Amino acid sequence: MFSFVKDPRLGIFLPQLDLEWAQYNKETQQEILLKWEKIRGSIPDRIKELEEEINFKQAQLNDEADFERSCELNSEIADHASIINDLWLWYRMNQHVSSTKVHS
């Protein structure tokens, strides 16, 4: 009926719902929300990890003389920034959904 599958790009588990939300009974909804809230709580830590990697790559970029390697580092930094953006979207979007569903 539902599962949580690790997204290799984001590095977190995301919900995979087989039904529309309203088709789940209240117990199942609560179970899904409880699991999601635990995962959601780990998102800021995942973002911090990525920010540290960006900082490391930026430090490398500051000392890099090879143009091709500089381009690779810039691309890696942009990829990490994109992942951070997506993680924040998941964190914020589901914060509203979770609080609405729990109290309804």
CSV table of N, CA and C in Angstrom, one decimal:
chain,number,residue,atom,x,y,z
A,1,MET,N,0.8,-1.2,0.0
A,1,MET,CA,0.0,0.0,0.0
A,1,MET,C,0.9,1.3,0.0
A,2,PHE,N,2.0,1.2,0.7
A,2,PHE,CA,2.9,2.4,0.7
A,2,PHE,C,4.3,1.9,1.1
A,3,SER,N,5.3,2.6,0.7
A,3,SER,CA,6.6,2.3,1.1
A,3,SER,C,7.4,3.6,1.1
A,4,PHE,N,8.6,3.5,1.6
A,4,PHE,CA,9.6,4.6,1.6
A,4,PHE,C,10.8,4.1,0.8
A,5,VAL,N,11.2,4.7,-0.2
A,5,VAL,CA,12.3,4.3,-1.1
A,5,VAL,C,13.4,5.3,-1.1
A,6,LYS,N,14.6,4.9,-0.9
A,6,LYS,CA,15.7,5.8,-0.8
A,6,LYS,C,16.0,6.4,-2.2
A,7,ASP,N,16.0,7.7,-2.2
A,7,ASP,CA,16.3,8.4,-3.5
A,7,ASP,C,17.8,8.6,-3.5
A,8,PRO,N,18.5,8.0,-4.5
A,8,PRO,CA,19.9,8.0,-4.5
A,8,PRO,C,20.5,9.4,-4.7
A,9,ARG,N,19.8,10.3,-5.4
A,9,ARG,CA,20.3,11.6,-5.6
A,9,ARG,C,20.2,12.5,-4.3
A,10,LEU,N,19.0,12.4,-3.6
A,10,LEU,CA,18.8,13.2,-2.4
A,10,LEU,C,19.4,12.6,-1.2
A,11,GLY,N,19.6,11.3,-1.2
A,11,GLY,CA,20.1,10.6,0.0
A,11,GLY,C,19.2,10.4,1.1
A,12,ILE,N,17.9,10.5,0.9
A,12,ILE,CA,16.9,10.3,1.9
A,12,ILE,C,15.8,9.4,1.3
A,13,PHE,N,15.0,8.8,2.2
A,13,PHE,CA,13.9,8.0,1.8
A,13,PHE,C,12.7,8.9,1.5
A,14,LEU,N,12.0,8.6,0.4
A,14,LEU,CA,10.8,9.4,0.0
A,14,LEU,C,9.6,8.4,0.0
A,15,PRO,N,8.4,9.0,0.3
A,15,PRO,CA,7.2,8.1,0.3
A,15,PRO,C,6.8,7.8,-1.1
A,16,GLN,N,6.4,6.5,-1.2
A,16,GLN,CA,5.8,6.0,-2.4
A,16,GLN,C,4.4,5.5,-2.1
A,17,LEU,N,3.4,6.3,-2.4
A,17,LEU,CA,2.0,5.9,-2.1
A,17,LEU,C,1.3,5.3,-3.3
A,18,ASP,N,0.7,4.1,-3.0
A,18,ASP,CA,0.0,3.4,-4.1
A,18,ASP,C,-1.4,3.9,-4.3
A,19,LEU,N,-1.9,4.6,-3.3
A,19,LEU,CA,-3.3,5.1,-3.3
A,19,LEU,C,-3.3,6.6,-3.1
A,20,GLU,N,-4.4,7.2,-3.4
A,20,GLU,CA,-4.6,8.6,-3.1
A,20,GLU,C,-4.7,8.7,-1.5
A,21,TRP,N,-4.2,9.9,-1.0
A,21,TRP,CA,-4.1,10.0,0.5
A,21,TRP,C,-5.5,9.7,1.1
A,22,ALA,N,-6.6,10.2,0.6
A,22,ALA,CA,-7.9,10.0,1.2
A,22,ALA,C,-8.3,8.5,1.2
A,23,GLN,N,-7.7,7.7,0.4
A,23,GLN,CA,-8.1,6.3,0.4
A,23,GLN,C,-7.4,5.5,1.5
A,24,TYR,N,-6.5,6.1,2.2
A,24,TYR,CA,-5.9,5.4,3.3
A,24,TYR,C,-6.7,5.7,4.6
A,25,ASN,N,-6.8,4.6,5.4
A,25,ASN,CA,-7.6,4.9,6.7
A,25,ASN,C,-6.7,5.7,7.6
A,26,LYS,N,-7.3,6.2,8.6
A,26,LYS,CA,-6.6,7.2,9.5
A,26,LYS,C,-5.4,6.5,10.2
A,27,GLU,N,-5.5,5.2,10.5
A,27,GLU,CA,-4.3,4.6,11.1
A,27,GLU,C,-3.1,4.5,10.2
A,28,THR,N,-3.4,4.2,8.9
A,28,THR,CA,-2.3,4.1,7.9
A,28,THR,C,-1.8,5.5,7.7
A,29,GLN,N,-2.7,6.5,7.6
A,29,GLN,CA,-2.2,7.9,7.4
A,29,GLN,C,-1.2,8.3,8.5
A,30,GLN,N,-1.6,8.0,9.8
A,30,GLN,CA,-0.8,8.3,10.9
A,30,GLN,C,0.6,7.6,10.8
A,31,GLU,N,0.5,6.3,10.4
A,31,GLU,CA,1.8,5.5,10.3
A,31,GLU,C,2.7,6.1,9.2
A,32,ILE,N,2.1,6.5,8.1
A,32,ILE,CA,2.9,7.2,7.1
A,32,ILE,C,3.5,8.5,7.6
A,33,LEU,N,2.7,9.3,8.2
A,33,LEU,CA,3.1,10.6,8.7
A,33,LEU,C,4.2,10.4,9.8
A,34,LEU,N,4.1,9.4,10.6
A,34,LEU,CA,5.1,9.2,11.7
A,34,LEU,C,6.4,8.9,11.0
A,35,LYS,N,6.4,8.0,10.1
A,35,LYS,CA,7.6,7.6,9.4
A,35,LYS,C,8.2,8.8,8.6
A,36,TRP,N,7.3,9.5,7.9
A,36,TRP,CA,7.8,10.7,7.2
A,36,TRP,C,8.4,11.7,8.1
A,37,GLU,N,7.8,12.0,9.2
A,37,GLU,CA,8.4,13.0,10.2
A,37,GLU,C,9.8,12.6,10.7
A,38,LYS,N,10.0,11.4,10.9
A,38,LYS,CA,11.4,10.9,11.2
A,38,LYS,C,12.4,11.2,10.1
A,39,ILE,N,11.9,10.9,8.9
A,39,ILE,CA,12.8,11.1,7.7
A,39,ILE,C,13.0,12.6,7.5
A,40,ARG,N,11.9,13.3,7.6
A,40,ARG,CA,11.9,14.8,7.4
A,40,ARG,C,12.8,15.5,8.4
A,41,GLY,N,12.9,15.0,9.6
A,41,GLY,CA,13.7,15.5,10.6
A,41,GLY,C,15.2,15.3,10.3
A,42,SER,N,15.5,14.4,9.4
A,42,SER,CA,17.0,14.2,9.0
A,42,SER,C,17.4,15.1,7.9
A,43,ILE,N,16.4,15.8,7.2
A,43,ILE,CA,16.8,16.6,6.1
A,43,ILE,C,17.7,17.7,6.4
A,44,PRO,N,17.6,18.5,7.5
A,44,PRO,CA,18.6,19.5,7.8
A,44,PRO,C,20.0,19.0,8.0
A,45,ASP,N,20.1,17.8,8.5
A,45,ASP,CA,21.4,17.1,8.7
A,45,ASP,C,22.0,16.8,7.3
A,46,ARG,N,21.2,16.3,6.4
A,46,ARG,CA,21.6,16.0,5.1
A,46,ARG,C,22.1,17.2,4.3
A,47,ILE,N,21.3,18.3,4.5
A,47,ILE,CA,21.7,19.6,3.9
A,47,ILE,C,23.0,20.1,4.4
A,48,LYS,N,23.2,19.9,5.7
A,48,LYS,CA,24.5,20.4,6.3
A,48,LYS,C,25.7,19.6,5.7
A,49,GLU,N,25.5,18.3,5.5
A,49,GLU,CA,26.5,17.5,4.9
A,49,GLU,C,26.9,18.0,3.5
A,50,LEU,N,25.8,18.3,2.7
A,50,LEU,CA,26.1,18.8,1.4
A,50,LEU,C,26.7,20.2,1.4
A,51,GLU,N,26.3,21.0,2.3
A,51,GLU,CA,27.0,22.3,2.5
A,51,GLU,C,28.5,22.2,2.8
A,52,GLU,N,28.8,21.2,3.6
A,52,GLU,CA,30.2,21.0,4.0
A,52,GLU,C,31.0,20.5,2.7
A,53,GLU,N,30.3,19.7,1.9
A,53,GLU,CA,31.0,19.2,0.7
A,53,GLU,C,31.2,20.4,-0.3
A,54,ILE,N,30.2,21.3,-0.3
A,54,ILE,CA,30.3,22.5,-1.2
A,54,ILE,C,31.5,23.3,-0.7
A,55,ASN,N,31.5,23.6,0.6
A,55,ASN,CA,32.6,24.4,1.1
A,55,ASN,C,34.0,23.8,0.8
A,56,PHE,N,34.1,22.5,0.9
A,56,PHE,CA,35.3,21.8,0.6
A,56,PHE,C,35.7,22.0,-0.9
A,57,LYS,N,34.7,21.8,-1.7
A,57,LYS,CA,34.9,21.9,-3.2
A,57,LYS,C,35.3,23.4,-3.5
A,58,GLN,N,34.6,24.3,-2.9
A,58,GLN,CA,35.0,25.7,-3.1
A,58,GLN,C,36.4,26.0,-2.7
A,59,ALA,N,36.8,25.5,-1.6
A,59,ALA,CA,38.2,25.6,-1.2
A,59,ALA,C,39.2,25.0,-2.2
A,60,GLN,N,38.8,23.9,-2.8
A,60,GLN,CA,39.6,23.3,-3.8
A,60,GLN,C,39.7,24.2,-5.1
A,61,LEU,N,38.5,24.7,-5.4
A,61,LEU,CA,38.4,25.5,-6.6
A,61,LEU,C,39.2,26.8,-6.5
A,62,ASN,N,39.3,27.3,-5.3
A,62,ASN,CA,40.2,28.5,-5.0
A,62,ASN,C,41.6,28.3,-5.4
A,63,ASP,N,42.1,27.1,-5.2
A,63,ASP,CA,43.5,26.7,-5.4
A,63,ASP,C,43.7,26.0,-6.7
A,64,GLU,N,42.7,25.8,-7.5
A,64,GLU,CA,42.8,25.0,-8.7
A,64,GLU,C,43.2,25.8,-9.9
A,65,ALA,N,44.3,25.4,-10.6
A,65,ALA,CA,44.8,26.1,-11.7
A,65,ALA,C,44.4,25.4,-13.0
A,66,ASP,N,44.0,24.1,-13.0
A,66,ASP,CA,43.6,23.4,-14.2
A,66,ASP,C,42.2,23.8,-14.5
A,67,PHE,N,42.0,24.3,-15.7
A,67,PHE,CA,40.6,24.8,-16.2
A,67,PHE,C,39.6,23.7,-16.2
A,68,GLU,N,40.0,22.5,-16.7
A,68,GLU,CA,39.0,21.4,-16.8
A,68,GLU,C,38.6,21.0,-15.4
A,69,ARG,N,39.5,20.9,-14.5
A,69,ARG,CA,39.2,20.5,-13.1
A,69,ARG,C,38.3,21.6,-12.4
A,70,SER,N,38.6,22.8,-12.7
A,70,SER,CA,37.8,23.9,-12.2
A,70,SER,C,36.3,23.8,-12.7
A,71,CYS,N,36.2,23.4,-14.0
A,71,CYS,CA,34.8,23.2,-14.5
A,71,CYS,C,34.1,22.0,-13.8
A,72,GLU,N,34.9,21.0,-13.6
A,72,GLU,CA,34.3,19.8,-12.9
A,72,GLU,C,33.9,20.2,-11.5
A,73,LEU,N,34.7,20.9,-10.7
A,73,LEU,CA,34.3,21.4,-9.4
A,73,LEU,C,33.1,22.3,-9.4
A,74,ASN,N,33.1,23.2,-10.4
A,74,ASN,CA,31.9,24.1,-10.5
A,74,ASN,C,30.6,23.3,-10.7
A,75,SER,N,30.7,22.3,-11.6
A,75,SER,CA,29.6,21.4,-11.9
A,75,SER,C,29.2,20.6,-10.6
A,76,GLU,N,30.1,20.1,-9.9
A,76,GLU,CA,29.8,19.3,-8.7
A,76,GLU,C,29.1,20.3,-7.6
A,77,ILE,N,29.6,21.5,-7.5
A,77,ILE,CA,29.1,22.4,-6.6
A,77,ILE,C,27.6,22.7,-7.0
A,78,ALA,N,27.4,23.0,-8.3
A,78,ALA,CA,26.0,23.2,-8.8
A,78,ALA,C,25.1,22.0,-8.5
A,79,ASP,N,25.6,20.8,-8.7
A,79,ASP,CA,24.8,19.6,-8.4
A,79,ASP,C,24.4,19.6,-7.0
A,80,HIS,N,25.4,19.8,-6.1
A,80,HIS,CA,25.1,19.8,-4.6
A,80,HIS,C,24.1,20.9,-4.3
A,81,ALA,N,24.2,22.1,-4.9
A,81,ALA,CA,23.3,23.1,-4.6
A,81,ALA,C,21.9,22.8,-5.1
A,82,SER,N,21.8,22.1,-6.2
A,82,SER,CA,20.5,21.7,-6.7
A,82,SER,C,19.8,20.7,-5.8
A,83,ILE,N,20.6,19.7,-5.2
A,83,ILE,CA,20.1,18.8,-4.3
A,83,ILE,C,19.6,19.5,-3.0
A,84,ILE,N,20.4,20.4,-2.5
A,84,ILE,CA,20.0,21.2,-1.3
A,84,ILE,C,18.6,21.9,-1.6
A,85,ASN,N,18.5,22.5,-2.8
A,85,ASN,CA,17.2,23.1,-3.1
A,85,ASN,C,16.1,22.1,-3.1
A,86,ASP,N,16.2,21.0,-3.7
A,86,ASP,CA,15.2,20.0,-3.7
A,86,ASP,C,14.9,19.5,-2.3
A,87,LEU,N,15.9,19.3,-1.5
A,87,LEU,CA,15.7,18.8,-0.1
A,87,LEU,C,14.8,19.9,0.7
A,88,TRP,N,15.1,21.2,0.5
A,88,TRP,CA,14.4,22.2,1.2
A,88,TRP,C,12.9,22.2,0.7
A,89,LEU,N,12.7,21.9,-0.6
A,89,LEU,CA,11.3,21.8,-1.1
A,89,LEU,C,10.6,20.7,-0.4
A,90,TRP,N,11.2,19.5,-0.3
A,90,TRP,CA,10.6,18.4,0.4
A,90,TRP,C,10.3,18.7,1.8
A,91,TYR,N,11.3,19.4,2.4
A,91,TYR,CA,11.1,19.7,3.9
A,91,TYR,C,10.0,20.6,4.1
A,92,ARG,N,9.9,21.7,3.3
A,92,ARG,CA,8.8,22.7,3.5
A,92,ARG,C,7.5,22.2,3.0
A,93,MET,N,7.4,21.6,1.8
A,93,MET,CA,6.1,21.2,1.3
A,93,MET,C,5.5,20.2,2.2
A,94,ASN,N,6.2,19.2,2.7
A,94,ASN,CA,5.6,18.2,3.5
A,94,ASN,C,5.4,18.6,4.9
A,95,GLN,N,6.0,19.7,5.4
A,95,GLN,CA,5.7,20.2,6.7
A,95,GLN,C,4.3,20.7,6.8
A,96,HIS,N,3.8,21.4,5.7
A,96,HIS,CA,2.5,21.9,5.7
A,96,HIS,C,1.5,20.7,5.5
A,97,VAL,N,1.8,19.8,4.7
A,97,VAL,CA,0.9,18.6,4.4
A,97,VAL,C,0.8,17.8,5.7
A,98,SER,N,1.9,17.6,6.4
A,98,SER,CA,1.9,16.7,7.6
A,98,SER,C,1.1,17.4,8.7
A,99,SER,N,1.3,18.7,8.9
A,99,SER,CA,0.6,19.3,10.0
A,99,SER,C,-0.9,19.4,9.7
A,100,THR,N,-1.3,19.6,8.4
A,100,THR,CA,-2.7,19.6,8.0
A,100,THR,C,-3.3,18.2,8.2
A,101,LYS,N,-2.6,17.2,7.8
A,101,LYS,CA,-3.2,15.8,7.9
A,101,LYS,C,-3.3,15.3,9.3
A,102,VAL,N,-2.4,15.7,10.1
A,102,VAL,CA,-2.4,15.2,11.5
A,102,VAL,C,-3.5,15.8,12.3
A,103,HIS,N,-3.8,17.1,12.0
A,103,HIS,CA,-4.9,17.8,12.8
A,103,HIS,C,-6.2,17.7,12.1
A,104,SER,N,-6.4,17.0,11.0
A,104,SER,CA,-7.7,17.0,10.4
A,104,SER,C,-8.5,15.8,10.8
